[in-house]
mmCIF file of C-alpha atoms in Angstrom:
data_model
loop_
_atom_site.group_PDB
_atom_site.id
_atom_site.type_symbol
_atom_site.label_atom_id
_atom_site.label_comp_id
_atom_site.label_asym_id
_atom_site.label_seq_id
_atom_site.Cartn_x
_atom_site.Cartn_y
_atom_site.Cartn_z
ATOM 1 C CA UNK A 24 -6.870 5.668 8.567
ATOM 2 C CA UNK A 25 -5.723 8.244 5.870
ATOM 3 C CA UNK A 26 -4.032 11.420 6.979
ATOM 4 C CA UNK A 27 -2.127 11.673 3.806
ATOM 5 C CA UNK A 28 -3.969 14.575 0.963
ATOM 6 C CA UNK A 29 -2.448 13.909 -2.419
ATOM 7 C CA UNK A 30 -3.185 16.349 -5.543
ATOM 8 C CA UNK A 31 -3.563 17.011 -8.307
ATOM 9 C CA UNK A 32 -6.116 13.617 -7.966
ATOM 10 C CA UNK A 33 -5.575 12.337 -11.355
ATOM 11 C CA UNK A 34 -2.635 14.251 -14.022
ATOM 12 C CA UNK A 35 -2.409 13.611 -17.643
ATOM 13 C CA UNK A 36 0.396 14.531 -19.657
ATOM 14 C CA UNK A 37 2.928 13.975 -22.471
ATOM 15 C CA UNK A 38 5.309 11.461 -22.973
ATOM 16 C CA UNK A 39 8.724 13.561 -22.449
ATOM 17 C CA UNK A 40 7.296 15.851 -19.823
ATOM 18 C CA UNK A 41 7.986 16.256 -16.083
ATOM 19 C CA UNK A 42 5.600 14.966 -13.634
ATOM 20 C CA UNK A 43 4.788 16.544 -10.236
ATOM 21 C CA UNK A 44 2.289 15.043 -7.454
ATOM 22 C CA UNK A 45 1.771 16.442 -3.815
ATOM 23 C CA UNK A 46 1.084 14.903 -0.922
ATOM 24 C CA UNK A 47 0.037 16.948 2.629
ATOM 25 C CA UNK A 48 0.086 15.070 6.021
ATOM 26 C CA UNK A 49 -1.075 16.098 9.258
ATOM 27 C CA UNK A 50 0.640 14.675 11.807
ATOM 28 C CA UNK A 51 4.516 14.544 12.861
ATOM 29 C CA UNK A 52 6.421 11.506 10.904
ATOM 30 C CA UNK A 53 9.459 9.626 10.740
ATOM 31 C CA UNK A 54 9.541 9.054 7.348
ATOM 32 C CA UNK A 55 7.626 9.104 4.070
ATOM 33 C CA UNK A 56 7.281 6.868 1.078
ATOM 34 C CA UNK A 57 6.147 7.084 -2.074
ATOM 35 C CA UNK A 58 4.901 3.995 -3.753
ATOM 36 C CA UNK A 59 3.710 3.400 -8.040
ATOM 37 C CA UNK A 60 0.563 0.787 -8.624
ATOM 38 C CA UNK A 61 0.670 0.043 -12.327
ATOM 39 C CA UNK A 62 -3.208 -1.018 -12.778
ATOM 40 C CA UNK A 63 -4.443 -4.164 -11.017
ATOM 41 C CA UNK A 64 -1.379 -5.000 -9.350
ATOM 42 C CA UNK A 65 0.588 -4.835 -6.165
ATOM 43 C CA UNK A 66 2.176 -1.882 -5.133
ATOM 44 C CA UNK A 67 5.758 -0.983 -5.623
ATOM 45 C CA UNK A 68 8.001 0.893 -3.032
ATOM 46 C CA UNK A 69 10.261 3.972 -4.775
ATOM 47 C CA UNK A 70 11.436 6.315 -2.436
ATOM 48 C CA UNK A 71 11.600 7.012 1.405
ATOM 49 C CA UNK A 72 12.448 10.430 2.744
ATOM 50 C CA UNK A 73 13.775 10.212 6.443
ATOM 51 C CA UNK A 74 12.183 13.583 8.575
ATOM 52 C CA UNK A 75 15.317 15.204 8.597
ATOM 53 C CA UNK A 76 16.232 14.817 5.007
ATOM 54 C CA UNK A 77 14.922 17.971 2.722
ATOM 55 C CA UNK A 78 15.323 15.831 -0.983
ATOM 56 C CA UNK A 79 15.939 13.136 -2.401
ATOM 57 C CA UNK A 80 17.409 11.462 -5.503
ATOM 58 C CA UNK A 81 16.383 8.165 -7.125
ATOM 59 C CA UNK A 82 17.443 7.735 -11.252
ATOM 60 C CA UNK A 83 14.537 9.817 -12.582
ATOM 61 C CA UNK A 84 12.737 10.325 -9.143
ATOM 62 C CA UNK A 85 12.844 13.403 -7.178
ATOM 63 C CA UNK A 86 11.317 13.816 -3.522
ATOM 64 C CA UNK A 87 11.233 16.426 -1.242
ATOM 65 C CA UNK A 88 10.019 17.103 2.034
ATOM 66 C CA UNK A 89 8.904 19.889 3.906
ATOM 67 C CA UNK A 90 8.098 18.922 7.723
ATOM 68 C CA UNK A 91 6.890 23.118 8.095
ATOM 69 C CA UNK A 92 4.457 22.352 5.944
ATOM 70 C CA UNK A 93 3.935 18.953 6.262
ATOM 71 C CA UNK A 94 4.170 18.141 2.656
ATOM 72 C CA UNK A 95 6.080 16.298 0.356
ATOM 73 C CA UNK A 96 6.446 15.965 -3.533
ATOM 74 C CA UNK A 97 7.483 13.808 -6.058
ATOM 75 C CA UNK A 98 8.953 15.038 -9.233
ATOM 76 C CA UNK A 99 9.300 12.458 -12.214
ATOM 77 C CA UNK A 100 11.394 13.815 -15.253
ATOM 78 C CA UNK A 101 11.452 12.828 -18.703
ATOM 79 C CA UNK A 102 8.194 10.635 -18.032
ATOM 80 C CA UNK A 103 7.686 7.615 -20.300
ATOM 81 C CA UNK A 104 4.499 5.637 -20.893
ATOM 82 C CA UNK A 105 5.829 2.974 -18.387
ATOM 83 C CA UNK A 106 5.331 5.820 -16.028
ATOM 84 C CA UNK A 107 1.185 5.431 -16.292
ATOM 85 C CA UNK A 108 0.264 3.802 -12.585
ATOM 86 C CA UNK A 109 -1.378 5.634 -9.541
ATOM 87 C CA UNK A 110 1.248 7.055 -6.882
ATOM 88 C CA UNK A 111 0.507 7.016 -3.277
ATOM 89 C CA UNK A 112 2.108 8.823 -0.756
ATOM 90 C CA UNK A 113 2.492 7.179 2.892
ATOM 91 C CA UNK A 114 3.864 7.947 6.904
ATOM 92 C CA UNK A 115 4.577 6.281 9.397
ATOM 93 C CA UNK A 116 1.883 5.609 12.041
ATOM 94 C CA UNK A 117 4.635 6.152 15.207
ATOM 95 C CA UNK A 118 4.449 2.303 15.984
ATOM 96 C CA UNK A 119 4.000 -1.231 14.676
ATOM 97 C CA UNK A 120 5.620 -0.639 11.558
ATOM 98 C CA UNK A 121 1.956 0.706 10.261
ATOM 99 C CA UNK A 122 1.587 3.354 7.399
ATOM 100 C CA UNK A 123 -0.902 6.088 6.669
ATOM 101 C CA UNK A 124 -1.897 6.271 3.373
ATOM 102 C CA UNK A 125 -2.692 8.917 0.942
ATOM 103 C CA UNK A 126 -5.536 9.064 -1.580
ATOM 104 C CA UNK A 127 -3.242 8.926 -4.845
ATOM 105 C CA UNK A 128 -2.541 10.408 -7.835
ATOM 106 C CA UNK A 129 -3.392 8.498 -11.342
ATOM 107 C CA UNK A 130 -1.177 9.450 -13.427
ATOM 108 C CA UNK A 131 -1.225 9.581 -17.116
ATOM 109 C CA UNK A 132 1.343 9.936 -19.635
ATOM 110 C CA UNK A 133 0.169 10.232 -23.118
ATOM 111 C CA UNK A 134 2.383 8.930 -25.946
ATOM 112 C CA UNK B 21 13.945 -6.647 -0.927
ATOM 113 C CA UNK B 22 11.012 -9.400 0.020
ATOM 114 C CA UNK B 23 8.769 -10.939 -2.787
ATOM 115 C CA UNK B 24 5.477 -11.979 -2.057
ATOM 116 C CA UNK B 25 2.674 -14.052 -3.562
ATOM 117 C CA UNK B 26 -0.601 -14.543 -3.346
ATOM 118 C CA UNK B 27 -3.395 -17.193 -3.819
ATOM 119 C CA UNK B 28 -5.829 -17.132 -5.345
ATOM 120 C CA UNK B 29 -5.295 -14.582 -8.004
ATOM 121 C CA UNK B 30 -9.036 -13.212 -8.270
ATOM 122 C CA UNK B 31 -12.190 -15.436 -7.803
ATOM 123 C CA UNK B 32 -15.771 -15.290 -8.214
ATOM 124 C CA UNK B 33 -17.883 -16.112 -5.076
ATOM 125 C CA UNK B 34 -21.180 -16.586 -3.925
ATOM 126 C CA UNK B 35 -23.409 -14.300 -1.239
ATOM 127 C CA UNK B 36 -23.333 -16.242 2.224
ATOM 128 C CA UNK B 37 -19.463 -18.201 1.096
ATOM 129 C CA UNK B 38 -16.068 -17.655 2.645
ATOM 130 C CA UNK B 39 -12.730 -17.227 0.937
ATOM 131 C CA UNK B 40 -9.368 -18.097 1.879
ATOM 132 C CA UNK B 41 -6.609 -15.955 0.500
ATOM 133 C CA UNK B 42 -3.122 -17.290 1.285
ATOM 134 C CA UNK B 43 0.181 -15.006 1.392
ATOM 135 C CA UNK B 44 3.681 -16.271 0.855
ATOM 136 C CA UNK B 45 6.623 -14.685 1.698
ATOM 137 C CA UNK B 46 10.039 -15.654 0.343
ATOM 138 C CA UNK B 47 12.052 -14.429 3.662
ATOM 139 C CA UNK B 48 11.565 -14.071 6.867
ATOM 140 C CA UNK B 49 9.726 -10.729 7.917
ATOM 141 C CA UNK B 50 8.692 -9.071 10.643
ATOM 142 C CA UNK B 51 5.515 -7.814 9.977
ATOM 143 C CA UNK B 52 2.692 -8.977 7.949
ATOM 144 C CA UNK B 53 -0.632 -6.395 7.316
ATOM 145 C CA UNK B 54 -3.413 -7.124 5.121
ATOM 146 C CA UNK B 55 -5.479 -4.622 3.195
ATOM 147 C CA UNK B 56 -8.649 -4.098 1.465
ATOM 148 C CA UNK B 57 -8.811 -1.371 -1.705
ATOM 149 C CA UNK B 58 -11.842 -0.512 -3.798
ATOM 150 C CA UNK B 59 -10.820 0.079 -7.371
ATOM 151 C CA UNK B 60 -9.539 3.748 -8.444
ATOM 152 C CA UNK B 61 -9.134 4.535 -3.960
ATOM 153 C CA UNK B 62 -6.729 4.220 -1.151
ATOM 154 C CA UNK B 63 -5.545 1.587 0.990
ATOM 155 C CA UNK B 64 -7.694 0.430 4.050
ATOM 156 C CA UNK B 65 -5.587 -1.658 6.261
ATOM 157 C CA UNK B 66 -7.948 -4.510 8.108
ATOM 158 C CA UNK B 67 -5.449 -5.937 10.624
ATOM 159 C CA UNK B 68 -1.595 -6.598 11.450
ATOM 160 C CA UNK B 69 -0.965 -10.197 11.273
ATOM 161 C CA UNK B 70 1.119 -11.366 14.313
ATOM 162 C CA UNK B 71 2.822 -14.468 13.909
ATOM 163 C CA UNK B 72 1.601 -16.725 17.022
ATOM 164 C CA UNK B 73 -0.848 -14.670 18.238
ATOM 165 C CA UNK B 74 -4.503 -12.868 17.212
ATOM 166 C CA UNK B 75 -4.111 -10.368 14.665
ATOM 167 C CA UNK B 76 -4.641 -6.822 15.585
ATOM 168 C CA UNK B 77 -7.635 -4.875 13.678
ATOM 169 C CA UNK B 78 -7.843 -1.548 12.824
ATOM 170 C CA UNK B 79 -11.477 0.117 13.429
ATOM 171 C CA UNK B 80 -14.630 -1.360 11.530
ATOM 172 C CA UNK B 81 -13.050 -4.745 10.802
ATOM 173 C CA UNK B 82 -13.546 -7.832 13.022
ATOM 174 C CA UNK B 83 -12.429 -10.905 13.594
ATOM 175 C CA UNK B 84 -15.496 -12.879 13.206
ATOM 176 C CA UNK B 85 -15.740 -11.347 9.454
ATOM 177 C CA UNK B 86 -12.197 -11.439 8.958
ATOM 178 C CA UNK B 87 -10.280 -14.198 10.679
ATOM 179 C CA UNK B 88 -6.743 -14.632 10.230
ATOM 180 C CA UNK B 89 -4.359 -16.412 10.840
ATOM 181 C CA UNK B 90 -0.084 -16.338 10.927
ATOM 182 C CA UNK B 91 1.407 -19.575 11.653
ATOM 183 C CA UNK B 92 5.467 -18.392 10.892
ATOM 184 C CA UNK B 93 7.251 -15.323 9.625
ATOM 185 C CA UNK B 94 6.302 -16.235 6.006
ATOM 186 C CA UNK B 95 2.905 -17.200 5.403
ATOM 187 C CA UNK B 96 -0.801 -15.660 6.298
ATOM 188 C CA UNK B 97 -3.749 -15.771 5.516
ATOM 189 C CA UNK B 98 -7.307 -13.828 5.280
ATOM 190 C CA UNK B 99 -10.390 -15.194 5.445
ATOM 191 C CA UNK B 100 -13.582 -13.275 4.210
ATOM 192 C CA UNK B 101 -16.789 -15.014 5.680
ATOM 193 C CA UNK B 102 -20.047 -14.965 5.293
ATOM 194 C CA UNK B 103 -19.245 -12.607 2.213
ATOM 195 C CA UNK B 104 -21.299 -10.174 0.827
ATOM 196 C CA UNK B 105 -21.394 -7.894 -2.560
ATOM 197 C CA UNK B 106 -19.712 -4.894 -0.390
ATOM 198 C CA UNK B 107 -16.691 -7.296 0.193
ATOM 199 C CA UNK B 108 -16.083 -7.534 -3.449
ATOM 200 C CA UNK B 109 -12.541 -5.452 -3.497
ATOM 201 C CA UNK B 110 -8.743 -5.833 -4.209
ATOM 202 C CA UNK B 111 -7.340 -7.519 -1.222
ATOM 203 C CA UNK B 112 -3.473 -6.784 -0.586
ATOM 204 C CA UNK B 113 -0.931 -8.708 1.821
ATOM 205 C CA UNK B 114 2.256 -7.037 2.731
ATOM 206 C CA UNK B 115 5.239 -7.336 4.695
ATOM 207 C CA UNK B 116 7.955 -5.271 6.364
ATOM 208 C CA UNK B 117 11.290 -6.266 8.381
ATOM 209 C CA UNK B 118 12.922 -4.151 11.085
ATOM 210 C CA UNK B 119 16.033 -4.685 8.834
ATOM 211 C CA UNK B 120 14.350 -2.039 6.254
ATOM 212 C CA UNK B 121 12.030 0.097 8.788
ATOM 213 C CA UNK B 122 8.853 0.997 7.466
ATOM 214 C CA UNK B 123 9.357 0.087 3.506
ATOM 215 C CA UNK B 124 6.481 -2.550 2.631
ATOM 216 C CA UNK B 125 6.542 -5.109 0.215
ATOM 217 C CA UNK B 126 3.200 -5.808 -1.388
ATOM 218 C CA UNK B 127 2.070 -8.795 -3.114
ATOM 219 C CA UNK B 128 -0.053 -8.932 -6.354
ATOM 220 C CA UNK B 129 -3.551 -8.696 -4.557
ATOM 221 C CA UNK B 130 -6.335 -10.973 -4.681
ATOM 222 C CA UNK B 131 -9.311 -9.834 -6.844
ATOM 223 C CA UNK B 132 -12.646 -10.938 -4.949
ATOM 224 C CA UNK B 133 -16.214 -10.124 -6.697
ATOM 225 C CA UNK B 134 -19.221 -11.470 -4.502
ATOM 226 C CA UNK B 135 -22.314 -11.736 -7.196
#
């Protein structure tokens, strides 16, 4: 089942900019990920924000959470074409080590 | 961190055939899940597979259709039977251990197209 709400849907920008892509949940959590799907592949884990953490840091990555508003977003900075893939958001389920995915964000950066 | 392969790739298959796709872990893991995903959407998980036992489906996905089957903590596998144009998809194994709660390591998906 999906709870998680990303937006925008799809974002297109240049090479050099700063990326940002929201994700809303509905439900209480543990934790949330954020994971990149270059085209056709598998997906790749980045980041995992624990409930009680606010932000969080990874090289060019930049999460935060919000458990008020049960949101989340992930900043990218200095984006490089590398970058281009789809980003999904996920939560935990509660149990059985499940996850609740969100619809993701293509995103686009333009050379 | 886990890596994970899968077999085959992508195939071509015929109305009324089944499929086999096989999913290799190169550790042990706790927790194997298997996914469906149309092109450009989300994931859909279609079951947990538990390693000795029946696998556990989520709603709208059955055995029968689906079987499964997890003989040790690295390998799986997901049959599609009796397949269908609607079961052409992207079909995704993964695996988590307790070691690194919820994180999930995917493999490269199996591209199915039923003609």
């Amino acid at each position: 089942s999906q709870q998680g709400e990303e937006d925008p849907q799809a974002l297109s920008i240049q090479e050099g900019e700063n990326a940002t892509m929201n994700c809303s949940y509905k439900t209480s959590i543990n934790n949330l990920q954020w994971y990149r799907q270059n085209s056709g592949r598998g997906l790749v884990h980045l980041i995992l924000i624990r409930s009680n953490e606010r932000e969080k840091h990874s090289g060019r990555l930049r999460v935060t959470l919000d458990t008020s508003k049960k949101s989340s977003s992930l900043l990218i900075t200095a984006s490089r074409a590398a970058d281009t893939a789809s980003y999904f958001c996920a939560t935990d389920a509660g149990s059985n080590y499940q996850l609740i995915w969100g619809a993701g964000t293509k995103l686009i950066i333009k050379p | 961190s886990a890596v994970i392969s899968q077999k085959p790739s992508r195939d071509i298959c015929q109305r009324g055939t089944s499929l086999t796709i096989q999913c290799q872990v190169d550790s042990q893991v706790t927790m194997m899940f298997w996914y469906r995903q149309q092109p450009g959407q989300s994931l859909t998980l279609i079951a947990t597979a538990n390693q000795g036992s029946e696998a556990t489906y989520e709603s709208g996905f059955v055995i029968d259709k689906f079987p499964i089957s997890r003989p040790n903590l690295t390998f799986s596998t997901l049959t599609v039977s009796n397949m269908s144009p609607e079961d052409s998809s992207i079909y995704l194994c993964s695996a988590c251990d307790r070691a690194h709660s919820y994180e999930q390591y995917f493999g490269p998906g199996t591209r199915l197209t039923v003609t």
